[in-house]
Amino acid sequence: MAAFTTVGFPRMMKEHGEKRVFLPSFIQFIAGLGATVFVEEGYGSRSGYLFDDYKLGNEAVHMCGHEEAY
């Protein structure tokens, strides 16, 4: 039986003072390891990234809402 791994990347909220985001290449690396990756809509936008930068045609990378990213 295969193990399924999912990883979520929620946006860092202003009230938390966080400004870090993972680069699209890291998201692709995680997906390349066999994980299904969920990226919250708008993730990386303050750094100039779009969802397409993270997806790069990879079927394992999905856009989701805030709750799903957790």
CSV table of C-alpha atoms in Angstrom, one decimal:
chain,number,residue,atom,x,y,z
A,1,MET,CA,0.0,0.0,0.0
A,2,ALA,CA,1.4,3.4,-1.0
A,3,ALA,CA,1.7,6.2,1.5
A,4,PHE,CA,0.3,9.5,0.4
A,5,THR,CA,2.0,12.7,1.4
A,6,THR,CA,0.4,16.1,1.2
A,7,VAL,CA,2.0,19.4,2.0
A,8,GLY,CA,0.3,22.7,2.3
A,9,PHE,CA,1.7,26.2,2.0
A,10,PRO,CA,-0.6,28.9,3.5
A,11,ARG,CA,0.0,32.6,3.0
A,12,MET,CA,1.8,34.3,5.8
A,13,MET,CA,-0.6,36.7,7.3
A,14,LYS,CA,0.4,40.3,8.1
A,15,GLU,CA,-0.7,40.0,11.7
A,16,HIS,CA,1.9,37.3,12.2
A,17,GLY,CA,4.7,39.5,10.9
A,18,GLU,CA,5.8,36.8,8.5
A,19,LYS,CA,7.2,37.8,5.1
A,20,ARG,CA,8.9,34.6,4.0
A,21,VAL,CA,7.8,32.5,1.1
A,22,PHE,CA,9.3,29.4,-0.5
A,23,LEU,CA,10.5,29.8,-4.1
A,24,PRO,CA,8.7,28.0,-6.9
A,25,SER,CA,11.7,25.7,-7.3
A,26,PHE,CA,11.3,24.4,-3.8
A,27,ILE,CA,7.6,23.7,-4.4
A,28,GLN,CA,8.6,21.8,-7.5
A,29,PHE,CA,11.2,19.9,-5.5
A,30,ILE,CA,8.7,18.8,-2.9
A,31,ALA,CA,6.2,17.7,-5.7
A,32,GLY,CA,9.1,15.8,-7.4
A,33,LEU,CA,9.5,13.8,-4.2
A,34,GLY,CA,6.0,12.5,-4.8
A,35,ALA,CA,4.0,14.8,-2.5
A,36,THR,CA,0.8,16.4,-3.5
A,37,VAL,CA,1.3,20.2,-2.8
A,38,PHE,CA,-1.5,22.7,-1.9
A,39,VAL,CA,-0.6,26.3,-2.3
A,40,GLU,CA,-3.0,28.9,-0.9
A,41,GLU,CA,-4.4,31.3,-3.5
A,42,GLY,CA,-2.2,34.4,-3.4
A,43,TYR,CA,0.8,32.7,-1.9
A,44,GLY,CA,4.0,34.5,-2.9
A,45,SER,CA,2.1,37.4,-4.4
A,46,ARG,CA,3.8,40.0,-2.2
A,47,SER,CA,7.1,38.8,-3.6
A,48,GLY,CA,5.8,39.0,-7.2
A,49,TYR,CA,5.0,35.3,-7.8
A,50,LEU,CA,1.8,34.0,-9.4
A,51,PHE,CA,0.3,30.5,-8.9
A,52,ASP,CA,1.5,29.6,-12.4
A,53,ASP,CA,5.1,30.2,-11.2
A,54,TYR,CA,4.5,27.5,-8.6
A,55,LYS,CA,2.4,25.1,-10.7
A,56,LEU,CA,4.7,25.0,-13.8
A,57,GLY,CA,2.3,22.5,-15.4
A,58,ASN,CA,2.9,20.0,-12.5
A,59,GLU,CA,-0.3,18.0,-11.8
A,60,ALA,CA,0.8,17.5,-8.1
A,61,VAL,CA,0.6,21.3,-7.3
A,62,HIS,CA,-2.9,22.7,-6.6
A,63,MET,CA,-4.3,26.1,-5.6
A,64,CYS,CA,-6.5,26.0,-2.5
A,65,GLY,CA,-8.1,28.2,0.1
A,66,HIS,CA,-6.6,29.1,3.5
A,67,GLU,CA,-8.2,26.3,5.5
A,68,GLU,CA,-7.1,23.6,2.9
A,69,ALA,CA,-3.5,24.8,3.0
A,70,TYR,CA,-3.4,23.7,6.7
